Coordinates of C-alpha atoms in Angstrom, one line a residue:
M1312 CA -14.8 2.4 -80.2
I1313 CA -17.9 2.0 -82.2
D1314 CA -19.7 5.0 -83.6
Y1315 CA -23.4 4.4 -83.2
K1316 CA -24.7 7.4 -84.7
D1317 CA -27.1 6.3 -87.5
K1318 CA -26.3 2.8 -86.9
I1319 CA -29.3 0.7 -87.5
I1320 CA -30.1 -1.8 -84.4
L1321 CA -32.8 -4.5 -84.6
I1322 CA -34.1 -5.5 -81.1
T1323 CA -36.4 -8.3 -80.6
G1324 CA -38.5 -8.5 -77.7
A1325 CA -38.3 -4.8 -77.4
S1326 CA -41.5 -4.2 -75.8
S1327 CA -40.2 -5.1 -72.4
G1328 CA -37.3 -6.1 -70.2
I1329 CA -33.8 -6.1 -71.6
G1330 CA -34.9 -5.4 -75.1
K1331 CA -36.7 -2.3 -74.1
A1332 CA -33.9 -1.1 -71.7
C1333 CA -31.5 -1.8 -74.7
A1334 CA -33.7 0.6 -76.9
F1335 CA -33.0 3.5 -74.7
E1336 CA -29.3 2.6 -73.8
F1337 CA -28.1 2.3 -77.6
G1338 CA -30.6 5.1 -78.6
I1339 CA -28.9 7.8 -76.5
L1340 CA -25.7 7.0 -78.4
G1341 CA -27.1 8.0 -81.5
A1342 CA -28.4 4.5 -83.1
T1343 CA -31.5 4.1 -85.0
I1344 CA -33.7 1.7 -83.2
A1345 CA -36.0 -1.0 -85.2
L1346 CA -38.5 -2.2 -82.5
T1347 CA -40.2 -5.6 -82.8
G1348 CA -42.3 -7.5 -80.5
R1349 CA -46.1 -8.8 -80.7
N1350 CA -47.8 -6.1 -78.4
E1351 CA -48.6 -3.1 -80.7
N1352 CA -49.6 -0.9 -77.9
K1353 CA -46.6 -1.4 -75.9
L1354 CA -44.4 -0.8 -78.9
I1355 CA -46.3 2.7 -79.7
S1356 CA -45.8 3.9 -76.2
L1357 CA -42.2 3.0 -76.2
K1358 CA -41.6 4.6 -79.7
S1359 CA -43.4 7.6 -78.0
K1360 CA -41.0 7.7 -75.2
L1361 CA -38.0 7.2 -77.4
T1362 CA -39.4 10.0 -79.7
D1363 CA -39.3 12.2 -76.5
L1364 CA -35.7 11.8 -76.0
N1365 CA -35.1 12.6 -79.8
I1366 CA -34.2 8.8 -80.4
N1367 CA -35.0 7.8 -83.8
S1368 CA -36.9 4.5 -84.0
H1369 CA -39.9 2.7 -85.5
F1370 CA -41.6 -0.4 -84.6
F1371 CA -42.6 -3.3 -86.5
V1372 CA -45.1 -5.6 -85.0
C1373 CA -44.2 -9.4 -85.6
N1374 CA -44.7 -12.9 -84.0
L1375 CA -41.4 -14.5 -84.2
M1376 CA -42.7 -17.8 -83.5
E1377 CA -44.1 -17.7 -86.9
S1378 CA -41.1 -18.2 -89.3
E1379 CA -42.7 -16.8 -92.3
S1380 CA -43.2 -13.5 -90.2
S1381 CA -39.6 -13.8 -89.1
G1382 CA -38.5 -13.9 -92.7
M1383 CA -40.1 -10.8 -93.8
L1384 CA -39.1 -8.8 -90.8
V1385 CA -35.6 -7.8 -92.0
D1386 CA -36.8 -6.9 -95.3
Q1387 CA -39.4 -4.8 -94.0
I1388 CA -37.0 -3.0 -91.8
E1389 CA -34.3 -2.4 -94.5
K1390 CA -37.1 -1.2 -96.8
H1391 CA -38.1 1.3 -94.3
F1392 CA -34.7 3.0 -93.4
K1393 CA -33.4 2.4 -96.8
N1394 CA -30.2 0.9 -95.1
S1395 CA -29.2 -2.7 -93.9
I1396 CA -29.2 -3.6 -90.3
D1397 CA -25.8 -3.0 -88.4
I1398 CA -26.6 -4.8 -85.2
L1399 CA -29.0 -7.4 -84.2
I1400 CA -30.0 -7.9 -80.6
N1401 CA -32.0 -11.2 -80.1
S1402 CA -33.6 -10.6 -76.8
A1403 CA -36.9 -12.1 -77.3
G1404 CA -37.5 -15.5 -75.4
I1405 CA -39.8 -17.6 -73.3
A1406 CA -39.1 -20.3 -70.6
V1407 CA -41.0 -23.6 -70.7
L1408 CA -40.4 -25.5 -67.2
G1409 CA -41.4 -28.7 -66.2
D1410 CA -40.1 -32.4 -65.5
I1411 CA -39.3 -33.8 -69.1
E1412 CA -42.3 -36.2 -68.8
N1413 CA -44.8 -33.4 -68.4
I1414 CA -43.6 -31.0 -71.0
P1415 CA -46.1 -31.2 -74.3
I1416 CA -44.0 -31.5 -77.6
N1417 CA -46.1 -28.7 -78.8
A1418 CA -44.7 -26.4 -75.9
L1419 CA -41.2 -27.7 -76.6
R1420 CA -41.6 -26.7 -80.3
E1421 CA -42.8 -23.4 -79.3
N1422 CA -39.9 -22.8 -77.1
F1423 CA -37.4 -23.4 -79.9
E1424 CA -39.2 -21.3 -82.4
L1425 CA -38.6 -18.3 -80.3
N1426 CA -35.5 -19.0 -78.3
F1427 CA -33.4 -20.6 -81.3
Y1428 CA -35.0 -20.6 -84.6
A1429 CA -35.9 -17.2 -84.7
P1430 CA -32.2 -15.9 -83.9
F1431 CA -30.9 -18.3 -86.3
L1432 CA -32.9 -17.2 -89.1
L1433 CA -32.6 -13.4 -88.3
S1434 CA -28.9 -13.8 -88.0
K1435 CA -28.9 -15.5 -91.6
L1436 CA -31.1 -12.6 -93.0
V1437 CA -28.9 -9.7 -91.5
M1438 CA -25.6 -11.4 -92.5
P1439 CA -25.4 -10.3 -96.2
G1440 CA -25.9 -6.5 -95.3
M1441 CA -23.2 -6.8 -92.6
K1442 CA -20.9 -8.3 -95.0
K1443 CA -21.3 -5.5 -97.4
K1444 CA -20.6 -3.1 -95.0
K1445 CA -17.7 -5.2 -93.4
F1446 CA -19.1 -4.3 -90.0
G1447 CA -21.8 -5.9 -87.9
Q1448 CA -22.7 -7.4 -84.4
I1449 CA -25.0 -10.1 -83.6
I1450 CA -25.8 -10.2 -79.9
N1451 CA -27.7 -13.2 -78.5
I1452 CA -29.1 -13.1 -74.9
S1453 CA -28.5 -16.6 -73.6
S1454 CA -28.7 -17.9 -70.0
G1455 CA -26.7 -19.9 -67.4
V1456 CA -28.6 -22.9 -68.1
G1457 CA -27.0 -23.1 -71.7
K1458 CA -23.8 -24.0 -69.9
R1459 CA -25.1 -26.4 -67.3
G1460 CA -28.6 -28.0 -67.4
L1461 CA -30.9 -27.7 -64.3
P1462 CA -33.7 -30.4 -63.3
G1463 CA -37.1 -28.9 -64.3
T1464 CA -35.6 -26.9 -67.1
S1465 CA -34.9 -29.2 -69.8
S1466 CA -36.9 -27.3 -72.3
Y1467 CA -35.3 -23.9 -71.7
T1468 CA -31.9 -25.3 -71.2
A1469 CA -32.1 -27.2 -74.6
T1470 CA -32.8 -24.0 -76.4
K1471 CA -30.0 -22.2 -74.7
F1472 CA -27.5 -24.8 -75.3
A1473 CA -28.6 -24.7 -79.0
L1474 CA -28.3 -20.9 -79.2
N1475 CA -24.7 -21.3 -77.5
G1476 CA -23.5 -23.7 -79.7
F1477 CA -24.7 -21.8 -82.9
S1478 CA -23.3 -18.5 -81.6
E1479 CA -19.7 -20.2 -81.1
C1480 CA -20.2 -21.4 -84.7
L1481 CA -21.4 -18.0 -86.4
R1482 CA -18.6 -16.3 -84.4
V1483 CA -15.8 -18.0 -86.4
E1484 CA -17.5 -17.9 -89.5
L1485 CA -18.0 -14.3 -89.4
M1486 CA -14.6 -13.3 -88.0
I1487 CA -13.1 -12.4 -91.3
H1488 CA -15.9 -10.1 -92.3
N1489 CA -15.4 -8.1 -89.1
I1490 CA -18.6 -9.2 -87.6
D1491 CA -19.0 -9.9 -83.9
V1492 CA -21.1 -12.5 -82.2
I1493 CA -21.6 -11.7 -78.8
L1494 CA -23.2 -14.0 -76.0
I1495 CA -24.8 -12.5 -72.8
S1496 CA -25.8 -14.6 -70.0
P1497 CA -27.6 -12.0 -67.6
G1498 CA -28.8 -14.5 -64.7
L1499 CA -31.9 -13.3 -62.8
V1500 CA -33.5 -10.3 -64.0
D1501 CA -36.4 -8.1 -62.5
S1502 CA -38.5 -8.3 -65.7
E1503 CA -41.7 -9.5 -67.0
F1504 CA -40.0 -12.5 -68.3
S1505 CA -40.8 -14.6 -65.1
S1506 CA -44.5 -13.9 -65.5
N1507 CA -44.5 -15.3 -69.1
I1508 CA -43.1 -18.7 -67.9
K1509 CA -45.1 -21.5 -69.0
Q1510 CA -44.8 -24.3 -66.3
Y1511 CA -46.2 -27.8 -66.6
G1512 CA -46.6 -30.0 -63.3
I1513 CA -45.0 -29.1 -60.2
I1514 CA -41.3 -28.1 -59.8
K1515 CA -39.9 -28.1 -56.2
N1516 CA -37.1 -25.7 -57.0
S1517 CA -37.4 -23.1 -59.9
F1518 CA -33.6 -22.1 -59.0
S1519 CA -34.9 -18.5 -59.2
D1520 CA -34.1 -17.2 -55.5
G1521 CA -32.3 -14.0 -55.1
K1522 CA -32.4 -10.4 -56.3
G1523 CA -32.5 -9.9 -60.1
L1524 CA -30.5 -7.2 -61.9
K1525 CA -32.7 -4.4 -63.4
P1526 CA -33.1 -4.6 -67.2
S1527 CA -31.3 -1.1 -67.4
E1528 CA -28.1 -2.7 -65.7
V1529 CA -28.1 -5.5 -68.1
A1530 CA -28.5 -3.2 -70.9
S1531 CA -25.7 -1.0 -69.7
Y1532 CA -23.5 -4.4 -69.6
I1533 CA -24.7 -5.1 -73.3
V1534 CA -23.5 -1.6 -74.5
D1535 CA -20.4 -2.1 -72.9
A1536 CA -19.9 -5.5 -74.4
S1537 CA -20.6 -4.1 -77.8
K1538 CA -18.4 -1.1 -77.5
K1539 CA -15.5 -3.5 -76.4
R1540 CA -16.4 -6.0 -78.9
K1541 CA -16.3 -8.8 -76.3
R1542 CA -17.1 -12.4 -77.3
E1543 CA -19.1 -13.4 -73.9
V1544 CA -20.3 -11.8 -70.9
V1545 CA -21.6 -13.7 -67.7
L1546 CA -23.3 -11.5 -65.1
S1547 CA -24.6 -14.0 -62.7
Y1548 CA -22.1 -15.3 -60.0
K1549 CA -24.1 -18.1 -59.5
T1550 CA -23.6 -19.2 -63.4
K1551 CA -19.9 -18.7 -62.9
I1552 CA -19.7 -20.9 -59.9
G1553 CA -22.0 -23.6 -61.5
T1554 CA -19.7 -23.6 -64.7
Y1555 CA -16.6 -24.1 -62.7
L1556 CA -18.2 -27.0 -60.7
N1557 CA -19.5 -28.6 -63.8
F1558 CA -16.1 -28.5 -65.5
F1559 CA -14.1 -29.6 -62.3
L1560 CA -16.7 -31.8 -60.2
P1561 CA -19.4 -32.7 -62.4
S1562 CA -20.6 -35.7 -60.3
F1563 CA -20.7 -33.7 -57.3
L1564 CA -22.9 -30.9 -59.0
D1565 CA -25.3 -33.8 -60.2
R1566 CA -25.6 -35.0 -56.6
Y1567 CA -26.2 -31.5 -55.3
L1568 CA -28.9 -30.7 -57.8
N1569 CA -30.6 -34.2 -57.2
K1570 CA -31.0 -33.3 -53.4
E1571 CA -32.7 -29.8 -54.7
L1572 CA -35.4 -32.0 -56.1

């Protein structure tokens, strides 16, 4: 079992949703939380609430869509805490939706900057410190569309497929160093994520029907996955069914999804 006392945990997208919930869940276990996001006011408010619970934290305003800012973030955090990062939770993300013919290339690039390039770069930057300690965890928040593409989600889907593939490569490369790479696919979550979706054109089916999990519920599953050092956790039954059908009956699933357009 992992002792989280004084472990330094970097959480991206910490100002809301899953990232914010993880700050509390890991913080009450004794971890030191490095919060990052773009909204300074929200980060200030979150730090205050964590302090009220005697959780040690500090926030770092950063726009992860700018690779230069991402590159400096890890150095700022490790200088502030005078120690290297033990656990990285890549929670920040956005969804760009729309039929392929309607998605601007710049929107696609922005989607990749936040959902893939930022986790890739941050993982590279935290690895040296983790290797020295012979311990670490990189927890990537993925999606069911990282396993099966859905119409109207090509941009978002591509970023999650990339994140999943990267995570699989990284997991094997880091095993010898006692560093875990954990993939979390939460499914629908009742958070601000949906309100930040960028949509181009009309989509008949957004595949977002149903009740979403609370961010605190997802964070609890993430803590459990971290404690048990799991390789992957899929929380959505729709994702589980879709993955099964895509493996055994891919043509059937293609036709079914086509009818949903």
